[in-house]
CSV table of C-alpha atoms in Angstrom, one decimal:
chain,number,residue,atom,x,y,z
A,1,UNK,CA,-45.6,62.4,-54.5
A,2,UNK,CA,-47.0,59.0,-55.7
A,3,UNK,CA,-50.4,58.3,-55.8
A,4,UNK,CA,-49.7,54.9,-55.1
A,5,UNK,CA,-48.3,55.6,-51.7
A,6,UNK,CA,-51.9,56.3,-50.4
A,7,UNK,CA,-53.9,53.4,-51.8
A,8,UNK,CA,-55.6,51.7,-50.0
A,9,UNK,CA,-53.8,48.2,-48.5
A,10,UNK,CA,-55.2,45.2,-47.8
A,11,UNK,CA,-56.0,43.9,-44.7
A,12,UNK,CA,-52.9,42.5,-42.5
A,13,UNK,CA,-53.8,38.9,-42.9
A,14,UNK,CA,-54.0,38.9,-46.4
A,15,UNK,CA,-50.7,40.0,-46.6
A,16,UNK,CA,-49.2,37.3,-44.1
A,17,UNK,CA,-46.7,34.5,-45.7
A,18,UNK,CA,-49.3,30.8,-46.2
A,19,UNK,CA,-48.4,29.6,-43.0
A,20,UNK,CA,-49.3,32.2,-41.2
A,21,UNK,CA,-52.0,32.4,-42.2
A,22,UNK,CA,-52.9,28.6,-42.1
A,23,UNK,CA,-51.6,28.9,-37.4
A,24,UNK,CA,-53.8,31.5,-37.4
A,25,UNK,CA,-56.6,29.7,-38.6
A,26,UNK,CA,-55.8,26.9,-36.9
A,27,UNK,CA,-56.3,28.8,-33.6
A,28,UNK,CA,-59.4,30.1,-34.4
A,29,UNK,CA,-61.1,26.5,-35.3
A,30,UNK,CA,-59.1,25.4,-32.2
A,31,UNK,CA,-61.1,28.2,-30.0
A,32,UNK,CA,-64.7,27.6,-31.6
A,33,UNK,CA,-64.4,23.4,-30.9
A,34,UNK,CA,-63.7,23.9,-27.8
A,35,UNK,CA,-66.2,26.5,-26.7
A,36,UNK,CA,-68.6,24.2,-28.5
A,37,UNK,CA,-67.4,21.3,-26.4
A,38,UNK,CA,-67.6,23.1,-22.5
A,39,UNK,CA,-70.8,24.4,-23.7
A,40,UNK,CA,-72.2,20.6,-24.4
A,41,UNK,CA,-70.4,19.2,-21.1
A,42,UNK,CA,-71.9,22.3,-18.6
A,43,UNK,CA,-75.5,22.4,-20.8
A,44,UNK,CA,-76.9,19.9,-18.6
A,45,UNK,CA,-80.4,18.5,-19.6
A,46,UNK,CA,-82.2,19.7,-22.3
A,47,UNK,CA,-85.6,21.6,-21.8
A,48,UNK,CA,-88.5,19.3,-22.7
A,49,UNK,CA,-89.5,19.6,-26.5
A,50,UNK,CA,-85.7,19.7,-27.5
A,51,UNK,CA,-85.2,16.1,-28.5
A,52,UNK,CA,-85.7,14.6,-31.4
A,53,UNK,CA,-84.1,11.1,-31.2
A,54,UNK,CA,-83.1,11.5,-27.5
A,55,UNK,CA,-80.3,8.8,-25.9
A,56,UNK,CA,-78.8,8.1,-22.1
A,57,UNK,CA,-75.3,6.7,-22.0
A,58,UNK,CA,-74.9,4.0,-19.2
A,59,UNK,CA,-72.5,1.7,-17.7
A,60,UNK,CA,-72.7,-2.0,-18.6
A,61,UNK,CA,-74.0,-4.4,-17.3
A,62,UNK,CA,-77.4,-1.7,-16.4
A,63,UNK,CA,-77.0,-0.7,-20.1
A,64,UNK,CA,-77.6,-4.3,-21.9
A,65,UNK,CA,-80.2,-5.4,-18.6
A,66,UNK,CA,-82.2,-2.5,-19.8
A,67,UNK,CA,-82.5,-3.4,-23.6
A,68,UNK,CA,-83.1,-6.8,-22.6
A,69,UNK,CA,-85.9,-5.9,-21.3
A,70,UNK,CA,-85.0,-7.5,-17.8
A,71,UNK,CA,-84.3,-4.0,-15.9
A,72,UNK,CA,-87.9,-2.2,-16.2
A,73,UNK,CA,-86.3,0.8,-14.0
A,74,UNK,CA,-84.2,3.2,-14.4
A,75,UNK,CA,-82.9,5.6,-11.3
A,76,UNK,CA,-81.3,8.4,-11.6
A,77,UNK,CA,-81.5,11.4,-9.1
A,78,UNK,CA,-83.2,13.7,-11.4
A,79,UNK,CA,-86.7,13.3,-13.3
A,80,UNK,CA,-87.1,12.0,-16.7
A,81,UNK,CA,-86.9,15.2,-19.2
A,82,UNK,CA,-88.5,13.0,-21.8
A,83,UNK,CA,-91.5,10.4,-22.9
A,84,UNK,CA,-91.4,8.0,-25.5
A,85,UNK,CA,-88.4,6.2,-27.6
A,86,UNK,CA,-84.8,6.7,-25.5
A,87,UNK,CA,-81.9,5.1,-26.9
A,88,UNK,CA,-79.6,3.2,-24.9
A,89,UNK,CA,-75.4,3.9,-25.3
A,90,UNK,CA,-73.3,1.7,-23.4
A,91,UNK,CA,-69.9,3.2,-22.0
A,92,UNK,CA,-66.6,2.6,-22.6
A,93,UNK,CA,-66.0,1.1,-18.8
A,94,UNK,CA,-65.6,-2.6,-19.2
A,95,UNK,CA,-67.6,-4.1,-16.1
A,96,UNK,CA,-65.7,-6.6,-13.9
A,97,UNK,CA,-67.3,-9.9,-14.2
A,98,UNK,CA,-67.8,-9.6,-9.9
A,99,UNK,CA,-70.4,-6.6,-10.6
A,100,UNK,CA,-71.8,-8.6,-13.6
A,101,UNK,CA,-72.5,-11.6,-11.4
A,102,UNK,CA,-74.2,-8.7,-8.7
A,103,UNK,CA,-76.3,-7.3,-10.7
A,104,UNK,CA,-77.7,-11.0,-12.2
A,105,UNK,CA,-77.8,-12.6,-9.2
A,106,UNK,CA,-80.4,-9.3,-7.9
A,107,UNK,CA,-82.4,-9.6,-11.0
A,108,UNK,CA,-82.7,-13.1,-10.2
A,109,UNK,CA,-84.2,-12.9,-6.6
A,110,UNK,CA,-86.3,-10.1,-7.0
A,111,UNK,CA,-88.2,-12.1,-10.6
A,112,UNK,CA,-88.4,-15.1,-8.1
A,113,UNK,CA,-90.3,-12.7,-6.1
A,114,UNK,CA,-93.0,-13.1,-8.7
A,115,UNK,CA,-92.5,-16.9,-9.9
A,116,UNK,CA,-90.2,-15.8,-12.9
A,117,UNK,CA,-86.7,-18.2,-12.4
A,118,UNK,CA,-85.9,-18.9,-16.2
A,119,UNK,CA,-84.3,-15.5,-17.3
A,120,UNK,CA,-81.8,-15.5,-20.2
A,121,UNK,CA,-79.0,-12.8,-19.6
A,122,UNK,CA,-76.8,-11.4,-22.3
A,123,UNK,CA,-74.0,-13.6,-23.1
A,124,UNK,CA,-72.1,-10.6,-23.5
A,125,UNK,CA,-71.9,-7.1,-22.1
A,126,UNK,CA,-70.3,-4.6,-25.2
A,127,UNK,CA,-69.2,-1.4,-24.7
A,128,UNK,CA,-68.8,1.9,-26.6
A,129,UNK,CA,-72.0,1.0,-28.6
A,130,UNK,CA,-75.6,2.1,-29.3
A,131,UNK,CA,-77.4,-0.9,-28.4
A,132,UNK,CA,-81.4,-0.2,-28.5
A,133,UNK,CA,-83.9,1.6,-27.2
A,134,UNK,CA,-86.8,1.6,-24.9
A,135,UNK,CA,-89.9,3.7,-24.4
A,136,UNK,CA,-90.0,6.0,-21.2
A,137,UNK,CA,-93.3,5.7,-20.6
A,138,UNK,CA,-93.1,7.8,-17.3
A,139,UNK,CA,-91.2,9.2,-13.6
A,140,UNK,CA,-92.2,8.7,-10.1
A,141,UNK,CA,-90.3,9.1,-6.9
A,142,UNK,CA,-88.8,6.1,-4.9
A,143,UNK,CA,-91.5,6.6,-2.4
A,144,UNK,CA,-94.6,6.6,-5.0
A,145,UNK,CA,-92.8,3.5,-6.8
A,146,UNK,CA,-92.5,1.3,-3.4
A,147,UNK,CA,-96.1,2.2,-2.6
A,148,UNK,CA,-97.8,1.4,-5.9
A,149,UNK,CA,-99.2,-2.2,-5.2
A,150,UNK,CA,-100.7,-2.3,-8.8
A,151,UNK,CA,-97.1,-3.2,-9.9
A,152,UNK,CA,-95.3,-6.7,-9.2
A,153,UNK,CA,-93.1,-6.9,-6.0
A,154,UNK,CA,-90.2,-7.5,-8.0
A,155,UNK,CA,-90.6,-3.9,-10.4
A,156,UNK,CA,-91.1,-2.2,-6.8
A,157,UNK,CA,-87.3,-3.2,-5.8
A,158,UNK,CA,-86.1,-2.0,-8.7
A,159,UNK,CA,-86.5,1.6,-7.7
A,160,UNK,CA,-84.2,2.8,-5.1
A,161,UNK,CA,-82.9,5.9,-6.1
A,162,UNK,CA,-84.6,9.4,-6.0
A,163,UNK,CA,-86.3,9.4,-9.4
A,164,UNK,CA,-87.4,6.0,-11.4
A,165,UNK,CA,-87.7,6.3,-15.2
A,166,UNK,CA,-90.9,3.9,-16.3
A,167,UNK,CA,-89.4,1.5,-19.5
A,168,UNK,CA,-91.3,-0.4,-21.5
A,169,UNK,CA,-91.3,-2.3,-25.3
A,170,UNK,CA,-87.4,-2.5,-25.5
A,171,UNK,CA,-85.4,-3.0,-28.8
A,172,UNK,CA,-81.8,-4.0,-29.2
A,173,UNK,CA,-79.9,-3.5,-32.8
A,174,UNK,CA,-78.9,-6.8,-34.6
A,175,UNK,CA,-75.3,-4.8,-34.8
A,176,UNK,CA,-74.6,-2.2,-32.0
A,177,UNK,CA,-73.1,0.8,-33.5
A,178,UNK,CA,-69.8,2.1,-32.0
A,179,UNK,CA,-69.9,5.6,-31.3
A,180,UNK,CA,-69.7,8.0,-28.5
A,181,UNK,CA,-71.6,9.6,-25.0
A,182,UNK,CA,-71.8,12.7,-23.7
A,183,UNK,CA,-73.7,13.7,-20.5
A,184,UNK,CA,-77.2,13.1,-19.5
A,185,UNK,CA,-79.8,12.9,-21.9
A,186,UNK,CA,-78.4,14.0,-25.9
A,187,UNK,CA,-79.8,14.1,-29.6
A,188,UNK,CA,-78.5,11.2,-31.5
A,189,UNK,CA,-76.6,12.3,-34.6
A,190,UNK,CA,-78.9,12.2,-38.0
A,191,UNK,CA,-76.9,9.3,-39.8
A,192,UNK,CA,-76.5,7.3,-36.7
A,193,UNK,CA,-80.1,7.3,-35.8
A,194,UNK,CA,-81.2,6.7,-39.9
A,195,UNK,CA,-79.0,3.9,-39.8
A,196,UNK,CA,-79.7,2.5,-36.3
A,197,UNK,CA,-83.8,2.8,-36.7
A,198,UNK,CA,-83.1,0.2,-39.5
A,199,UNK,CA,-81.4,-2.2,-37.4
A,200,UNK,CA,-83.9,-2.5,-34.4
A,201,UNK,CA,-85.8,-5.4,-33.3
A,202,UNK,CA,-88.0,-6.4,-30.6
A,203,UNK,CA,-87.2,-8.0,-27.1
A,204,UNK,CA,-89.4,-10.3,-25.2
A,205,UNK,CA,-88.1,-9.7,-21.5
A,206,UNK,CA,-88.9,-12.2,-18.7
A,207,UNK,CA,-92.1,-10.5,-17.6
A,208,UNK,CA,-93.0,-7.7,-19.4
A,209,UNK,CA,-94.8,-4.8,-17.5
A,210,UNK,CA,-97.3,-2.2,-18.7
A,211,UNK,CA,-97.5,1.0,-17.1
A,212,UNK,CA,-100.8,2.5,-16.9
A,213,UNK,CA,-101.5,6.2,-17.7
A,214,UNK,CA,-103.3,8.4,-15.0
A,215,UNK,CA,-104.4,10.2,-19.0
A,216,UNK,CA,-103.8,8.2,-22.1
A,217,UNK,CA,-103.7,12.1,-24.0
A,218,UNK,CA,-101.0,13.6,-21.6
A,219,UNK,CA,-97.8,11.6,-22.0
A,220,UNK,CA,-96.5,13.1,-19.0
A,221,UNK,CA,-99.3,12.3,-16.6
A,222,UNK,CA,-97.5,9.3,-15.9
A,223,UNK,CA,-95.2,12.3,-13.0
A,224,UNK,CA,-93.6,12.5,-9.6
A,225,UNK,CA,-96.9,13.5,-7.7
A,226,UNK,CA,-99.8,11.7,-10.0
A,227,UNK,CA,-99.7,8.5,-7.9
A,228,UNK,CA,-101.9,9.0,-4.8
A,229,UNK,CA,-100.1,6.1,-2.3
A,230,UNK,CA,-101.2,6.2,1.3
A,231,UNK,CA,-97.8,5.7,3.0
A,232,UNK,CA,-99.2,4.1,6.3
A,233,UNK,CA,-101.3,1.5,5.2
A,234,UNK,CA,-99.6,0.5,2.3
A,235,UNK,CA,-99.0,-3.2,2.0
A,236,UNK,CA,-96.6,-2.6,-0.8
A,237,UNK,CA,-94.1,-0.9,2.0
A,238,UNK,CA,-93.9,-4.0,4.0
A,239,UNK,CA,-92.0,-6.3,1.2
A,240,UNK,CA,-90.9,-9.3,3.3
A,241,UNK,CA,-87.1,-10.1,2.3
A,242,UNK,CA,-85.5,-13.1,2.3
A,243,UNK,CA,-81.7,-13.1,3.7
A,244,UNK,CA,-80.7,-14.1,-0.3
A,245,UNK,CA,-82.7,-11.4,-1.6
A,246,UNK,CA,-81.3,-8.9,0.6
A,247,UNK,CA,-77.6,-10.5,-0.1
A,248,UNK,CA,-78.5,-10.0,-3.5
A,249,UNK,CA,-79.5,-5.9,-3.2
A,250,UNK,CA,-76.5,-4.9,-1.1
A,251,UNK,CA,-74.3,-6.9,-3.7
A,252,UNK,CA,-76.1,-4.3,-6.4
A,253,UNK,CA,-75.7,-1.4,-4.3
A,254,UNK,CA,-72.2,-2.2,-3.7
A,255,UNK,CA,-71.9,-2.8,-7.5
A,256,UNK,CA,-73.1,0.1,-8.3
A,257,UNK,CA,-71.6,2.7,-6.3
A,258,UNK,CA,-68.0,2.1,-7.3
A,259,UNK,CA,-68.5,4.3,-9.8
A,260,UNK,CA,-69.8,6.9,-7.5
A,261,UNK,CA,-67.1,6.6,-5.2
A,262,UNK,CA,-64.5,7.2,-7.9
A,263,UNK,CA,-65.8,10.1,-9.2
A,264,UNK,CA,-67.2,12.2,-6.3
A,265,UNK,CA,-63.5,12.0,-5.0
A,266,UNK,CA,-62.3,12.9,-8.9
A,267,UNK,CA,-64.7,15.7,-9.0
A,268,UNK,CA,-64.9,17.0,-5.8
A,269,UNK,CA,-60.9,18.2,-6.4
A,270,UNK,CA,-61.5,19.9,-9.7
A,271,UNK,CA,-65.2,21.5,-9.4
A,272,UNK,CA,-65.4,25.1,-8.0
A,273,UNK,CA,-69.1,24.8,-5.8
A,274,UNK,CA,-71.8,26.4,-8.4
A,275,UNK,CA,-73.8,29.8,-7.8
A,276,UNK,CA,-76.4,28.0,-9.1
A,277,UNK,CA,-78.8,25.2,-8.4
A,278,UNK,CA,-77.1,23.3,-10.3
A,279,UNK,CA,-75.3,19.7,-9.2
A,280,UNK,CA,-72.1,18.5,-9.4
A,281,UNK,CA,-73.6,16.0,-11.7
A,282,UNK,CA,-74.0,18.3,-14.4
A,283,UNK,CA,-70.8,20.3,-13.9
A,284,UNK,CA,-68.4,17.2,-14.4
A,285,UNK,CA,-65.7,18.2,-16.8
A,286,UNK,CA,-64.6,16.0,-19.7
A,287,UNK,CA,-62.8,13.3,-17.9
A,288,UNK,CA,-61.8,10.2,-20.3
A,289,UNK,CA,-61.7,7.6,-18.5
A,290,UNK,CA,-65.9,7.3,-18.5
A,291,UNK,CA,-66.4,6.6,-14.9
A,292,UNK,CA,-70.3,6.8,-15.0
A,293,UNK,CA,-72.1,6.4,-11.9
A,294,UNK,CA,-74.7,3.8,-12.9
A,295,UNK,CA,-77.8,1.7,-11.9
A,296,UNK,CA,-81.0,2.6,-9.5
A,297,UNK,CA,-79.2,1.8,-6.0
A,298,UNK,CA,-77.6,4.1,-3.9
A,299,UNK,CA,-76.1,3.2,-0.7
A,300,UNK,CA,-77.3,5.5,2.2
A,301,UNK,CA,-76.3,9.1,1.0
A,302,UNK,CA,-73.8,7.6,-2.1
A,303,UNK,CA,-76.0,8.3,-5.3
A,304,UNK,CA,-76.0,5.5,-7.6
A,305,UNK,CA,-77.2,7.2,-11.0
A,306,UNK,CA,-76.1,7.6,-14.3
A,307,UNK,CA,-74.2,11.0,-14.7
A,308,UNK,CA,-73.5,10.1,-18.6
A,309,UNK,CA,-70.7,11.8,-19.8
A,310,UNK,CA,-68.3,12.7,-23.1
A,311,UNK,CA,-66.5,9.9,-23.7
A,312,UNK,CA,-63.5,10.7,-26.0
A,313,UNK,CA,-62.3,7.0,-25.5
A,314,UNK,CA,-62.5,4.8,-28.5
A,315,UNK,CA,-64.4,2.1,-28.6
A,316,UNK,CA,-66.8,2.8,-25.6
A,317,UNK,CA,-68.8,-0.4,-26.5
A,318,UNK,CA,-67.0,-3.3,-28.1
A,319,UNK,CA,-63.3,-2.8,-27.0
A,320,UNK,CA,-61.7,-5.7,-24.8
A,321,UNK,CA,-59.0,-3.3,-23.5
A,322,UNK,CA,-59.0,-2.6,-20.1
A,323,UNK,CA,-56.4,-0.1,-20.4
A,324,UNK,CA,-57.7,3.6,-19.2
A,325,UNK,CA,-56.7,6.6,-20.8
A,326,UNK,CA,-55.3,9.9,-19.0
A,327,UNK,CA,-57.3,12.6,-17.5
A,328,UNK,CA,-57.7,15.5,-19.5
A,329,UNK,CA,-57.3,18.3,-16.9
A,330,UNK,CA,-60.0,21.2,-17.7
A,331,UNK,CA,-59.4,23.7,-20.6
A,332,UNK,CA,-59.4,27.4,-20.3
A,333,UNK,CA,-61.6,28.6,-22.3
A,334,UNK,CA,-59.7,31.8,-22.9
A,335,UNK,CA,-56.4,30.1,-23.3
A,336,UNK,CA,-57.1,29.5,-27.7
A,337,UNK,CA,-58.2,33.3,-27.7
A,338,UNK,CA,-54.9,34.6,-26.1
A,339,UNK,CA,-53.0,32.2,-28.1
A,340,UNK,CA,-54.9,33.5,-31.4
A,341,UNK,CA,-54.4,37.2,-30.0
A,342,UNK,CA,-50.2,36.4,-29.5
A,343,UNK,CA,-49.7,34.5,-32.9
A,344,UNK,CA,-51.2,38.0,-34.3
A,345,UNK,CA,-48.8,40.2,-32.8
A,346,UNK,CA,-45.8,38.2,-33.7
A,347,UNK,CA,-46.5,37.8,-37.2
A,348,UNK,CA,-45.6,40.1,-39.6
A,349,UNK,CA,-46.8,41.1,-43.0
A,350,UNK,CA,-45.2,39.7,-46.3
C-alpha cells in the first residue's frame, strides 16, 4: 500500500479553487464589519475617561449657533459624559430655511433680554462637516439652570430640556471637514483631528459667558446637584415674557421637535422595548436618512435632544441635495455567519 495515501492533507480551504476561496473571505470581512458596526450603534455613551478628542453630531442650524458662539446651551436628556474641548459635527439634514428663521428669531429675543440686538448669524448653515469645537465646561438640570440668577436672563431660556451642557470659548475651522457621525458622544478619527486642530480659530460670540467652577481642581464640580437654588424664592423663576419672546420659544420648540416626531414614530416600529435601563435613544438602529432630534426645547413630553447617529449619507455637511436616501432595515447579526457557514458546505475541494 502507498505511503502517500496516508499523508497528511492540507486543510480544506487551501485546497478550494481562488474564488472560493476569495467568497469565503469575503463573508468573513463581511461578518466582522458588521459586528463592528451594531456594536458602535447599541454602545451608547462612553464611560468617562474614554475620550480622547471627543465630538457630538447635531442638526443644523443648533450645530453652526453653537460654534458661533451664539447658543451657550446645549440640552440633551442625558448628562454630559465629558469636560473640556467637544467637537462639533453637523448632519447631513439640510434645515428648511422656516426652522432657520425659528431658531434666529429666539436667539434674537432672548439676547434682547440682556441689551444684546446686533448679532451676526452664519450666512450659511453646512452640513456633513466638522465645523469647531467648544469647551464643556459643565451639566446642570433645567431646574438648577432656571434658578441660577448669577447667569444673564437670556442663558437661563436657553435651557429647556432635562440636562444643559455648559459651552464656552468656541472655535470654528477656516474649512469644515466633510466626514461622518455616529451616535452620541464619539472619538474623532486620529488624521481628522491632526488635521482639524490646525485649522481652528477663535469665535467672538455676541456676549460671551463664563461659567464659574463650584472647585477650579475638579472639572466636574461644575454637576447636576452642585448648584444650591432655592426654588420658592427664586427671582430667576419669575422671567417676565413678552408675547414676541414667547412667539419666538414656541416657534423653537416647534422647530425642533420635528425631528423628534419623525423618529419616535420610525423607531417605535422597529425597536423591541430593552431589558435594560437603557432608552430608545441609544438603541436607534442605523437609519440613513440622519433624522437627529436636535436643540434644547422639548415640547411637553416630546424630547428635543440630540440622539446623534451613523450617518452613511455622503456629504452630511456641505451637500445642497435635499434628496434622502432609503432606510436600511436592521441587519441580523447572524445572517454573514450562516451565510459563511453555507458557502463552506457547498464548496468543494480542488
Amino acid at each position: 500500500m502507498s505511503r502517500d495515501k496516508y499523508k497528511k492533507q492540507p486543510p480544506i480551504f487551501f485546497r478550494l479553487q481562488p474564488i472560493a476561496k476569495i467568497q469565503i473571505l469575503s463573508a468573513f470581512l463581511t461578518n466582522q464589519t458588521l459586528l463592528r458596526e451594531k456594536t458602535m450603534r447599541k454602545a451608547g455613551p462612553r464611560k468617562e475617561g474614554n475620550y480622547t478628542n471627543p465630538c457630538l453630531t447635531m442638526h443644523q442650524p443648533w450645530a453652526s449657533l453653537l460654534v458661533y458662539g451664539i447658543k451657550r446651551i446645549e440640552g440633551r436628556s442625558w448628562p454630559a459624559p465629558i469636560r473640556g474641548r467637544l467637537w462639533i459635527h453637523a448632519a447631513s439634514k439640510v434645515p428648511d430655511e422656516s426652522t432657520i428663521k425659528a431658531m434666529e428669531d429666539f436667539y434674537r429675543e432672548i439676547y434682547a433680554l440682556n441689551g444684546i440686538t446686533d448679532i451676526k448669524f452664519p450666512e450659511h448653515y453646512p452640513i456633513s462637516r466638522l465645523l469647531g469645537c467648544v469647551d464643556v465646561v459643565g451639566c446642570l438640570t433645567c431646574e438648577e439652570l432656571v434658578q441660577w440668577e448669577a447667569l444673564p436672563e437670556g442663558v437661563r431660556l436657553e435651557g429647556q430640556t432635562d440636562f444643559c451642557w455648559l459651552c464656552e470659548q468656541p472655535k470654528k475651522l477656516l474649512v469644515p471637514f466633510e466626514m461622518r457621525g455616529y451616535q452620541r458622544v464619539y472619538n474623532l478619527e486620529k488624521k481628522i483631528y491632526e488635521a482639524a486642530v490646525r485649522g481652528l480659530v477663535p469665535v467672538d460670540g455676541p456676549a460671551p459667558v463664563k461659567f464659574p467652577l463650584p472647585n477650579l481642581r475638579d472639572p466636574f464640580s461644575l454637576k447636576p446637584g452642585s448648584i444650591v437654588a432655592s426654588f420658592s424664592n427664586s427671582k430667576a423663576s419669575a422671567i417676565e415674557k413678552s408675547s414676541s419672546l414667547s412667539a419666538a420659544i414656541a416657534g423653537a420648540r416647534a422647530a425642533a421637535t420635528q425631528f423628534s416626531k419623525d423618529q419616535n414614530i420610525r423607531t417605535n416600529a422597529i425597536l423591541n422595548s430593552a431589558p435594560d435601563s437603557t432608552s430608545t435613544e441609544t438603541r436607534t438602529i442605523f437609519i440613513e436618512d440622519d433624522r437627529i432630534p436636535d436643540g434644547n426645547l422639548k415640547e411637553g413630553s416630546m424630547e428635543a435632544n440630540s440622539a446623534s447617529k451613523q450617518s452613511d449619507y455622503v456629504e452630511e455637511e456641505g451637500s445642497s441635495s435635499r434628496n434622502q436616501p432609503p432606510t436600511r432595515p436592521e441587519q441580523d447579526s447572524g445572517a454573514p455567519s450562516k451565510i459563511f457557514a453555507a458557502a463552506l458546505r457547498g464548496l468543494k475541494p480542488s
